[in-house]
Amino acid sequence: MRRLATGLACALLAAAALTAVAAPATAATFAPANGRLLFIGQSTQASWNDYTSFAQPPAGGSVYYEVTSGTWVNNGHRDHATWLAQQGKMIQVGVSWKDNPPGFPGGDENAKAARSRAVTQEIANGQHASQFTNLIDFMNAYPQAKFFLRLDYEVSSFYHCTEASCSSYRNAFARLRSLIDQGTVPDNVTYVFHPVRGEYEKLYPGDAVTDWVGVSVFAHELCLPIYDNGYLYNGTPPQNYDTAALQCRNAYLGKDANGNDTAVWKNWDHDGNVLKMMKFAKDRNKPMIVSESGMMNFTDSGGDTAGLEAARGETWVRRLFGLMNYVGPLPNTSGTYDLSNVIKAATYIDLDFRYGWDGVNDGSFDFPVNSTWFVDGRLSRYTGAKNAFCAGLVDRAFTTTCGGGAAERTFVNVGSNRCLDVSGGRTADGTKVQLWDCLNNPAQKWRVEANGSLVNPNSGKCLDVAGGSTANGAIVQLWTCLGNGAQRWTVNADGTIVNPASGKCLDADGWGTANGTQMIIWTCGNPVQSNQNWR
C-alpha cells in the first residue's frame, strides 16, 4: 500500500480478450516447509530499525517499483532494496502502474483508473516492456536475494479490467511473468497475485502463473472499526456488526435439532471475504502472503493525536495471528474448514503513518488528525501489541522471532582453539562458515533458538547444511532461516553439535585447525573428536 485506492467502481470498458501468454509456474515459492516468513515494511530503513530494536532481523522487507518511470518509486525505496539485496534477504516488490499510470495526463480518480485499465491491456499486448529492464537488471545483480513480485498490488476491476471477464489483467500478469522469467538468470523470483479481498476469483491469473496469493490486512479485514471523522464499521450495526464486541456478524449454514440446514448467526474476528480467499488459495495449493498489514486510526477523539493504538493494538495483533490459525465455518457456507496452514508469510508495516506512506518525519503530519491513516504503527511504542506480536511469531512458527531471551554466545573449537565464524562478517545466503581466531565480533556470535536453529544475530540467518544434504562432507553455510531439518542443531553436553536430520556432527573439515577451515557435517566420532568438540 503506497496509496490506498479511494474506492472500487464498476466502470469497465469493453475490449477484445487476448490469449494469455504461457509461462509455467515454478516450484520456487521459497516458503519454508514447517514455518512462516516475516517481512517488515515498508520502503525505508526506519521501519527495519524500529522493529529490530526489540526483535531479530526478519526474513525480508518490502519496497515499491513503478512502471511509469521504470525504476523505484524514489531513492529511499531504491536504497532500502539495495541494502536488503546486499544481505541476501527476501524482498517483496510492489510493481505498480495503477498509482501513476504511464501516459496519464492528470485528472480525478476515475480518469486515472481509466488510464490504468488501458495500461493493463497495453501490458497484456506486450507494450511497456522496457520499463521493467531496471528491475530485471537489479534482480540479476543480486542472485542471493529472493524477490516476491506483486504484479501491481490490491488489484481490482476498477483499475485493471477493460471488460467484464478481466482477461486484461490475467493476460498482463502472464505477459509480465514471461518477460521477467526470460530476463532473469538466477532462480530468485516468485510471483504474487494480490487482489482486493472481494475480487480474487474474477482476477485470478491462473494456477500456471501464480505462485502466491496476497492479501492486505488492516482494520476491516480483522472486523475492527476505522476512525475517519467518525467510526466506519465492517457491516451495518446491529444486524451485521456488534459495536460493543468490535466484531462482524454473519450467518453460516449449520444444522437444527432435526439435522436440517439452518442459518446460525455468530460474531466473527475476521472478514468473510478474507476467509473465503484463504479457502480459494488452499483449494489451488497456493500459499498466501499477507502482503500488507498495519494498524489504522482507532481514535475516538479528534483532539487525540496518539489514537487508541495502545489500547486496541493488542487486539489487532491477536486477530492477525488468529487469522493464520483459523479453523471453523465460513459465512454463508456449510461445513468446517482448516485454514491454519494457508498463510505462509506476512508483512507488517512498522511505520508512523502520520508522516506519510514512507513514515519519514519531516516535521509535519501528512494526514489530518481525524483521518484513517493518522496512526503510529510502530510496535516498539506499545508494550501489549509488541508482546502479543512476539508471542504470535513463536506460536505460528515464524522462522525469525523476537528472540525469546535467548543469549548470544560463541562456539570455540577444542581442537584448534578457534571460533565458529561467518566469513568476513558477510550476510548473504551461502556465505562460508569457518574457523577463525576468536575476535568476539558479530561474525562469531550465535543464538540457540527454541526450535533448534543456530542464528547469527548480525545477519539474522541460520547455520545451514547446504541443500539439506545428509552426506559426509556436506558444506555448512549461512542461509535464510527456513525452520527446516537442514537448520536444526542439538548442542550436547559432550561438546558435539549434531544435526538431527542427518545424525551427523558439525565438523572442522579434514581435522583442520587453520583460519579459514570449512565447516562440514561428518559422522560423529566415538569418543568425541577434537575437531567436533565445541565449548
mmCIF file of N, CA and C in Angstrom, residues 138-242:
data_model
loop_
_atom_site.group_PDB
_atom_site.id
_atom_site.type_symbol
_atom_site.label_atom_id
_atom_site.label_comp_id
_atom_site.label_asym_id
_atom_site.label_seq_id
_atom_site.Cartn_x
_atom_site.Cartn_y
_atom_site.Cartn_z
ATOM 1 N N PHE A 138 18.406 -5.396 -11.741
ATOM 2 C CA PHE A 138 18.643 -5.386 -10.291
ATOM 3 C C PHE A 138 18.578 -6.807 -9.737
ATOM 4 N N MET A 139 17.575 -7.572 -10.126
ATOM 5 C CA MET A 139 17.440 -8.933 -9.612
ATOM 6 C C MET A 139 18.591 -9.816 -10.077
ATOM 7 N N ASN A 140 19.066 -9.591 -11.297
ATOM 8 C CA ASN A 140 20.216 -10.347 -11.780
ATOM 9 C C ASN A 140 21.491 -9.992 -11.030
ATOM 10 N N ALA A 141 21.575 -8.755 -10.552
ATOM 11 C CA ALA A 141 22.778 -8.306 -9.845
ATOM 12 C C ALA A 141 22.878 -8.896 -8.440
ATOM 13 N N TYR A 142 21.760 -9.400 -7.922
ATOM 14 C CA TYR A 142 21.740 -9.929 -6.555
ATOM 15 C C TYR A 142 21.125 -11.327 -6.544
ATOM 16 N N PRO A 143 21.851 -12.320 -7.065
ATOM 17 C CA PRO A 143 21.279 -13.671 -7.170
ATOM 18 C C PRO A 143 20.999 -14.328 -5.824
ATOM 19 N N GLN A 144 21.648 -13.853 -4.748
ATOM 20 C CA GLN A 144 21.417 -14.464 -3.442
ATOM 21 C C GLN A 144 20.134 -13.965 -2.779
ATOM 22 N N ALA A 145 19.642 -12.807 -3.238
ATOM 23 C CA ALA A 145 18.379 -12.288 -2.704
ATOM 24 C C ALA A 145 17.207 -13.021 -3.351
ATOM 25 N N LYS A 146 16.041 -12.935 -2.713
ATOM 26 C CA LYS A 146 14.853 -13.583 -3.257
ATOM 27 C C LYS A 146 13.757 -12.532 -3.374
ATOM 28 N N PHE A 147 13.157 -12.458 -4.559
ATOM 29 C CA PHE A 147 12.231 -11.381 -4.881
ATOM 30 C C PHE A 147 10.805 -11.908 -5.013
ATOM 31 N N PHE A 148 9.906 -11.341 -4.240
ATOM 32 C CA PHE A 148 8.485 -11.660 -4.289
ATOM 33 C C PHE A 148 7.814 -10.516 -5.052
ATOM 34 N N LEU A 149 7.481 -10.749 -6.317
ATOM 35 C CA LEU A 149 6.967 -9.684 -7.176
ATOM 36 C C LEU A 149 5.448 -9.671 -7.168
ATOM 37 N N ARG A 150 4.883 -8.567 -6.688
ATOM 38 C CA ARG A 150 3.443 -8.328 -6.826
ATOM 39 C C ARG A 150 3.250 -7.568 -8.130
ATOM 40 N N LEU A 151 2.577 -8.167 -9.088
ATOM 41 C CA LEU A 151 2.378 -7.530 -10.391
ATOM 42 C C LEU A 151 1.145 -6.647 -10.303
ATOM 43 N N ASP A 152 1.400 -5.471 -9.824
ATOM 44 C CA ASP A 152 0.527 -4.483 -9.217
ATOM 45 C C ASP A 152 -0.034 -5.069 -7.925
ATOM 46 N N TYR A 153 -0.553 -4.183 -7.090
ATOM 47 C CA TYR A 153 -0.985 -4.601 -5.767
ATOM 48 C C TYR A 153 -2.408 -4.107 -5.522
ATOM 49 N N GLU A 154 -3.116 -4.845 -4.657
ATOM 50 C CA GLU A 154 -4.533 -4.567 -4.412
ATOM 51 C C GLU A 154 -5.258 -4.354 -5.743
ATOM 52 N N VAL A 155 -5.079 -5.327 -6.635
ATOM 53 C CA VAL A 155 -5.642 -5.210 -7.980
ATOM 54 C C VAL A 155 -7.160 -5.365 -7.917
ATOM 55 N N SER A 156 -7.832 -4.674 -8.817
ATOM 56 C CA SER A 156 -9.299 -4.643 -8.810
ATOM 57 C C SER A 156 -9.814 -4.398 -10.218
ATOM 58 N N SER A 157 -11.088 -4.669 -10.422
ATOM 59 C CA SER A 157 -11.692 -4.413 -11.728
ATOM 60 C C SER A 157 -11.683 -2.923 -12.049
ATOM 61 N N PHE A 158 -11.796 -2.083 -11.040
ATOM 62 C CA PHE A 158 -11.831 -0.639 -11.265
ATOM 63 C C PHE A 158 -10.543 -0.136 -11.912
ATOM 64 N N TYR A 159 -9.410 -0.688 -11.520
ATOM 65 C CA TYR A 159 -8.116 -0.219 -12.024
ATOM 66 C C TYR A 159 -7.498 -1.127 -13.087
ATOM 67 N N HIS A 160 -8.014 -2.360 -13.250
ATOM 68 C CA HIS A 160 -7.262 -3.318 -14.058
ATOM 69 C C HIS A 160 -8.069 -4.087 -15.093
ATOM 70 N N CYS A 161 -9.386 -3.917 -15.160
ATOM 71 C CA CYS A 161 -10.185 -4.728 -16.077
ATOM 72 C C CYS A 161 -10.805 -3.863 -17.166
ATOM 73 N N THR A 162 -10.519 -4.192 -18.404
ATOM 74 C CA THR A 162 -11.102 -3.445 -19.518
ATOM 75 C C THR A 162 -12.439 -4.018 -19.957
ATOM 76 N N GLU A 163 -12.776 -5.207 -19.464
ATOM 77 C CA GLU A 163 -14.067 -5.808 -19.784
ATOM 78 C C GLU A 163 -14.463 -6.756 -18.662
ATOM 79 N N ALA A 164 -15.675 -7.288 -18.742
ATOM 80 C CA ALA A 164 -16.275 -7.981 -17.604
ATOM 81 C C ALA A 164 -15.495 -9.214 -17.160
ATOM 82 N N SER A 165 -14.814 -9.891 -18.071
ATOM 83 C CA SER A 165 -14.121 -11.121 -17.695
ATOM 84 C C SER A 165 -12.768 -10.869 -17.040
ATOM 85 N N CYS A 166 -12.278 -9.627 -17.108
ATOM 86 C CA CYS A 166 -10.975 -9.254 -16.530
ATOM 87 C C CYS A 166 -9.807 -9.994 -17.180
ATOM 88 N N SER A 167 -9.978 -10.400 -18.426
ATOM 89 C CA SER A 167 -8.862 -11.056 -19.112
ATOM 90 C C SER A 167 -7.683 -10.109 -19.294
ATOM 91 N N SER A 168 -7.940 -8.804 -19.306
ATOM 92 C CA SER A 168 -6.847 -7.839 -19.468
ATOM 93 C C SER A 168 -5.813 -8.004 -18.364
ATOM 94 N N TYR A 169 -6.263 -8.106 -17.115
ATOM 95 C CA TYR A 169 -5.289 -8.255 -16.029
ATOM 96 C C TYR A 169 -4.658 -9.640 -16.044
ATOM 97 N N ARG A 170 -5.441 -10.673 -16.261
ATOM 98 C CA ARG A 170 -4.881 -12.025 -16.270
ATOM 99 C C ARG A 170 -3.810 -12.154 -17.345
ATOM 100 N N ASN A 171 -4.075 -11.584 -18.519
ATOM 101 C CA ASN A 171 -3.096 -11.647 -19.598
ATOM 102 C C ASN A 171 -1.878 -10.777 -19.309
ATOM 103 N N ALA A 172 -2.092 -9.631 -18.651
ATOM 104 C CA ALA A 172 -0.965 -8.773 -18.286
ATOM 105 C C ALA A 172 -0.055 -9.481 -17.287
ATOM 106 N N PHE A 173 -0.642 -10.159 -16.310
ATOM 107 C CA PHE A 173 0.140 -10.900 -15.320
ATOM 108 C C PHE A 173 0.994 -11.962 -16.013
ATOM 109 N N ALA A 174 0.363 -12.739 -16.899
ATOM 110 C CA ALA A 174 1.096 -13.793 -17.607
ATOM 111 C C ALA A 174 2.185 -13.210 -18.496
ATOM 112 N N ARG A 175 1.883 -12.106 -19.179
ATOM 113 C CA ARG A 175 2.865 -11.461 -20.052
ATOM 114 C C ARG A 175 4.078 -10.995 -19.248
ATOM 115 N N LEU A 176 3.831 -10.359 -18.108
ATOM 116 C CA LEU A 176 4.936 -9.856 -17.292
ATOM 117 C C LEU A 176 5.758 -10.997 -16.711
ATOM 118 N N ARG A 177 5.098 -12.044 -16.288
ATOM 119 C CA ARG A 177 5.855 -13.183 -15.763
ATOM 120 C C ARG A 177 6.778 -13.750 -16.836
ATOM 121 N N SER A 178 6.258 -13.902 -18.033
ATOM 122 C CA SER A 178 7.070 -14.421 -19.129
ATOM 123 C C SER A 178 8.252 -13.498 -19.421
ATOM 124 N N LEU A 179 7.989 -12.202 -19.466
ATOM 125 C CA LEU A 179 9.044 -11.219 -19.730
ATOM 126 C C LEU A 179 10.141 -11.291 -18.678
ATOM 127 N N ILE A 180 9.752 -11.314 -17.412
ATOM 128 C CA ILE A 180 10.732 -11.303 -16.325
ATOM 129 C C ILE A 180 11.470 -12.633 -16.245
ATOM 130 N N ASP A 181 10.755 -13.743 -16.412
ATOM 131 C CA ASP A 181 11.415 -15.049 -16.385
ATOM 132 C C ASP A 181 12.466 -15.168 -17.478
ATOM 133 N N GLN A 182 12.168 -14.636 -18.645
ATOM 134 C CA GLN A 182 13.121 -14.706 -19.752
ATOM 135 C C GLN A 182 14.338 -13.817 -19.511
ATOM 136 N N GLY A 183 14.165 -12.768 -18.704
ATOM 137 C CA GLY A 183 15.258 -11.827 -18.490
ATOM 138 C C GLY A 183 16.109 -12.097 -17.280
ATOM 139 N N THR A 184 15.606 -12.895 -16.333
ATOM 140 C CA THR A 184 16.358 -13.138 -15.111
ATOM 141 C C THR A 184 17.148 -14.431 -15.220
ATOM 142 N N VAL A 185 18.404 -14.359 -14.800
ATOM 143 C CA VAL A 185 19.285 -15.521 -14.870
ATOM 144 C C VAL A 185 19.120 -16.417 -13.647
ATOM 145 N N PRO A 186 19.229 -15.888 -12.424
ATOM 146 C CA PRO A 186 19.085 -16.760 -11.255
ATOM 147 C C PRO A 186 17.628 -17.103 -10.990
ATOM 148 N N ASP A 187 17.433 -18.240 -10.350
ATOM 149 C CA ASP A 187 16.073 -18.637 -9.974
ATOM 150 C C ASP A 187 15.756 -18.016 -8.618
ATOM 151 N N ASN A 188 15.573 -16.695 -8.626
ATOM 152 C CA ASN A 188 15.373 -15.994 -7.354
ATOM 153 C C ASN A 188 14.114 -15.138 -7.356
ATOM 154 N N VAL A 189 13.132 -15.505 -8.197
ATOM 155 C CA VAL A 189 11.916 -14.707 -8.335
ATOM 156 C C VAL A 189 10.696 -15.601 -8.123
ATOM 157 N N THR A 190 9.726 -15.093 -7.367
ATOM 158 C CA THR A 190 8.442 -15.754 -7.210
ATOM 159 C C THR A 190 7.353 -14.701 -7.390
ATOM 160 N N TYR A 191 6.155 -15.105 -7.814
ATOM 161 C CA TYR A 191 5.136 -14.160 -8.282
ATOM 162 C C TYR A 191 3.893 -14.193 -7.395
ATOM 163 N N VAL A 192 3.443 -12.991 -7.021
ATOM 164 C CA VAL A 192 2.333 -12.833 -6.083
ATOM 165 C C VAL A 192 1.150 -12.174 -6.776
ATOM 166 N N PHE A 193 -0.002 -12.821 -6.711
ATOM 167 C CA PHE A 193 -1.271 -12.232 -7.146
ATOM 168 C C PHE A 193 -1.919 -11.612 -5.917
ATOM 169 N N HIS A 194 -2.067 -10.277 -5.907
ATOM 170 C CA HIS A 194 -2.533 -9.565 -4.712
ATOM 171 C C HIS A 194 -3.776 -8.746 -5.055
ATOM 172 N N PRO A 195 -4.960 -9.347 -4.920
ATOM 173 C CA PRO A 195 -6.204 -8.636 -5.244
ATOM 174 C C PRO A 195 -6.804 -7.941 -4.024
ATOM 175 N N VAL A 196 -7.784 -7.057 -4.271
ATOM 176 C CA VAL A 196 -8.639 -6.616 -3.172
ATOM 177 C C VAL A 196 -9.443 -7.831 -2.718
ATOM 178 N N ARG A 197 -9.920 -7.796 -1.481
ATOM 179 C CA ARG A 197 -10.417 -9.029 -0.882
ATOM 180 C C ARG A 197 -11.696 -9.565 -1.520
ATOM 181 N N GLY A 198 -12.443 -8.758 -2.259
ATOM 182 C CA GLY A 198 -13.702 -9.230 -2.809
ATOM 183 C C GLY A 198 -13.643 -9.676 -4.258
ATOM 184 N N GLU A 199 -12.475 -9.595 -4.902
ATOM 185 C CA GLU A 199 -12.416 -9.882 -6.342
ATOM 186 C C GLU A 199 -11.335 -10.896 -6.702
ATOM 187 N N TYR A 200 -10.992 -11.772 -5.790
ATOM 188 C CA TYR A 200 -9.901 -12.712 -6.029
ATOM 189 C C TYR A 200 -10.222 -13.714 -7.130
ATOM 190 N N GLU A 201 -11.475 -14.173 -7.224
ATOM 191 C CA GLU A 201 -11.810 -15.155 -8.264
ATOM 192 C C GLU A 201 -11.809 -14.521 -9.646
ATOM 193 N N LYS A 202 -12.351 -13.333 -9.736
ATOM 194 C CA LYS A 202 -12.525 -12.671 -11.024
ATOM 195 C C LYS A 202 -11.195 -12.358 -11.695
ATOM 196 N N LEU A 203 -10.187 -11.963 -10.919
ATOM 197 C CA LEU A 203 -8.924 -11.527 -11.494
ATOM 198 C C LEU A 203 -7.833 -12.589 -11.442
ATOM 199 N N TYR A 204 -8.108 -13.745 -10.856
ATOM 200 C CA TYR A 204 -7.067 -14.759 -10.658
ATOM 201 C C TYR A 204 -6.384 -15.115 -11.978
ATOM 202 N N PRO A 205 -5.047 -14.960 -12.059
ATOM 203 C CA PRO A 205 -4.353 -15.195 -13.331
ATOM 204 C C PRO A 205 -4.262 -16.661 -13.733
ATOM 205 N N GLY A 206 -4.519 -17.572 -12.811
ATOM 206 C CA GLY A 206 -4.469 -18.993 -13.124
ATOM 207 C C GLY A 206 -3.353 -19.698 -12.379
ATOM 208 N N ASP A 207 -3.554 -20.995 -12.171
ATOM 209 C CA ASP A 207 -2.581 -21.786 -11.425
ATOM 210 C C ASP A 207 -1.211 -21.806 -12.093
ATOM 211 N N ALA A 208 -1.189 -21.763 -13.419
ATOM 212 C CA ALA A 208 0.072 -21.931 -14.140
ATOM 213 C C ALA A 208 1.046 -20.789 -13.922
ATOM 214 N N VAL A 209 0.540 -19.605 -13.590
ATOM 215 C CA VAL A 209 1.439 -18.452 -13.480
ATOM 216 C C VAL A 209 1.468 -17.841 -12.079
ATOM 217 N N THR A 210 0.638 -18.317 -11.184
ATOM 218 C CA THR A 210 0.552 -17.754 -9.837
ATOM 219 C C THR A 210 1.311 -18.630 -8.852
ATOM 220 N N ASP A 211 2.241 -18.023 -8.097
ATOM 221 C CA ASP A 211 2.959 -18.752 -7.050
ATOM 222 C C ASP A 211 2.342 -18.515 -5.673
ATOM 223 N N TRP A 212 1.973 -17.266 -5.388
ATOM 224 C CA TRP A 212 1.404 -16.873 -4.104
ATOM 225 C C TRP A 212 0.110 -16.095 -4.338
ATOM 226 N N VAL A 213 -0.758 -16.127 -3.351
ATOM 227 C CA VAL A 213 -1.919 -15.240 -3.305
ATOM 228 C C VAL A 213 -1.704 -14.270 -2.147
ATOM 229 N N GLY A 214 -1.773 -12.972 -2.439
ATOM 230 C CA GLY A 214 -1.549 -11.955 -1.423
ATOM 231 C C GLY A 214 -2.846 -11.329 -0.949
ATOM 232 N N VAL A 215 -2.806 -10.768 0.248
ATOM 233 C CA VAL A 215 -3.967 -10.076 0.804
ATOM 234 C C VAL A 215 -3.474 -8.948 1.697
ATOM 235 N N SER A 216 -4.222 -7.855 1.728
ATOM 236 C CA SER A 216 -3.951 -6.764 2.662
ATOM 237 C C SER A 216 -4.827 -6.942 3.897
ATOM 238 N N VAL A 217 -4.242 -6.723 5.066
ATOM 239 C CA VAL A 217 -4.975 -6.863 6.324
ATOM 240 C C VAL A 217 -4.734 -5.611 7.160
ATOM 241 N N PHE A 218 -5.751 -4.763 7.236
ATOM 242 C CA PHE A 218 -5.639 -3.552 8.041
ATOM 243 C C PHE A 218 -6.666 -3.609 9.181
ATOM 244 N N ALA A 219 -7.779 -2.941 9.067
ATOM 245 C CA ALA A 219 -8.747 -2.932 10.170
ATOM 246 C C ALA A 219 -9.995 -3.742 9.853
ATOM 247 N N HIS A 220 -10.683 -3.402 8.754
ATOM 248 C CA HIS A 220 -11.927 -4.102 8.434
ATOM 249 C C HIS A 220 -11.694 -5.585 8.172
ATOM 250 N N GLU A 221 -10.502 -5.954 7.687
ATOM 251 C CA GLU A 221 -10.214 -7.367 7.464
ATOM 252 C C GLU A 221 -10.215 -8.146 8.777
ATOM 253 N N LEU A 222 -9.962 -7.442 9.881
ATOM 254 C CA LEU A 222 -9.994 -8.045 11.215
ATOM 255 C C LEU A 222 -11.228 -7.599 11.990
ATOM 256 N N CYS A 223 -12.215 -7.100 11.263
ATOM 257 C CA CYS A 223 -13.502 -6.683 11.837
ATOM 258 C C CYS A 223 -13.358 -5.587 12.886
ATOM 259 N N LEU A 224 -12.287 -4.807 12.809
ATOM 260 C CA LEU A 224 -12.116 -3.672 13.705
ATOM 261 C C LEU A 224 -12.544 -2.395 12.993
ATOM 262 N N PRO A 225 -13.064 -1.424 13.726
ATOM 263 C CA PRO A 225 -13.516 -0.183 13.085
ATOM 264 C C PRO A 225 -12.350 0.719 12.712
ATOM 265 N N ILE A 226 -12.605 1.589 11.747
ATOM 266 C CA ILE A 226 -11.670 2.640 11.355
ATOM 267 C C ILE A 226 -12.284 3.966 11.780
ATOM 268 N N TYR A 227 -11.448 4.867 12.258
ATOM 269 C CA TYR A 227 -11.958 6.192 12.603
ATOM 270 C C TYR A 227 -11.571 7.175 11.509
ATOM 271 N N ASP A 228 -12.556 7.761 10.870
ATOM 272 C CA ASP A 228 -12.325 8.788 9.850
ATOM 273 C C ASP A 228 -13.471 9.792 9.953
ATOM 274 N N ASN A 229 -13.296 10.762 10.858
ATOM 275 C CA ASN A 229 -14.370 11.706 11.183
ATOM 276 C C ASN A 229 -15.626 10.963 11.628
ATOM 277 N N GLY A 230 -15.425 9.927 12.391
ATOM 278 C CA GLY A 230 -16.498 9.051 12.836
ATOM 279 C C GLY A 230 -16.117 7.611 12.542
ATOM 280 N N TYR A 231 -16.728 6.663 13.242
ATOM 281 C CA TYR A 231 -16.366 5.266 13.064
ATOM 282 C C TYR A 231 -16.977 4.673 11.797
ATOM 283 N N LEU A 232 -16.158 3.908 11.094
ATOM 284 C CA LEU A 232 -16.587 3.153 9.918
ATOM 285 C C LEU A 232 -16.473 1.678 10.272
ATOM 286 N N TYR A 233 -17.592 0.967 10.202
ATOM 287 C CA TYR A 233 -17.623 -0.431 10.609
ATOM 288 C C TYR A 233 -17.661 -1.348 9.389
ATOM 289 N N ASN A 234 -17.185 -2.572 9.584
ATOM 290 C CA ASN A 234 -17.302 -3.604 8.555
ATOM 291 C C ASN A 234 -18.661 -4.282 8.722
ATOM 292 N N GLY A 235 -19.701 -3.587 8.305
ATOM 293 C CA GLY A 235 -21.060 -4.080 8.473
ATOM 294 C C GLY A 235 -21.937 -3.013 9.094
ATOM 295 N N THR A 236 -23.235 -3.171 8.950
ATOM 296 C CA THR A 236 -24.192 -2.198 9.479
ATOM 297 C C THR A 236 -24.708 -2.667 10.835
ATOM 298 N N PRO A 237 -24.428 -1.893 11.913
ATOM 299 C CA PRO A 237 -24.943 -2.279 13.237
ATOM 300 C C PRO A 237 -26.468 -2.177 13.264
ATOM 301 N N PRO A 238 -27.151 -2.977 14.065
ATOM 302 C CA PRO A 238 -26.594 -4.063 14.878
ATOM 303 C C PRO A 238 -26.631 -5.423 14.180
ATOM 304 N N GLN A 239 -27.328 -5.517 13.029
ATOM 305 C CA GLN A 239 -27.513 -6.816 12.389
ATOM 306 C C GLN A 239 -26.187 -7.421 11.932
ATOM 307 N N ASN A 240 -25.332 -6.616 11.298
ATOM 308 C CA ASN A 240 -24.100 -7.145 10.717
ATOM 309 C C ASN A 240 -22.830 -6.648 11.402
ATOM 310 N N TYR A 241 -22.998 -5.927 12.532
ATOM 311 C CA TYR A 241 -21.804 -5.520 13.275
ATOM 312 C C TYR A 241 -22.167 -5.295 14.733
ATOM 313 N N ASP A 242 -21.336 -5.850 15.624
ATOM 314 C CA ASP A 242 -21.525 -5.712 17.066
ATOM 315 C C ASP A 242 -20.559 -4.641 17.558
#
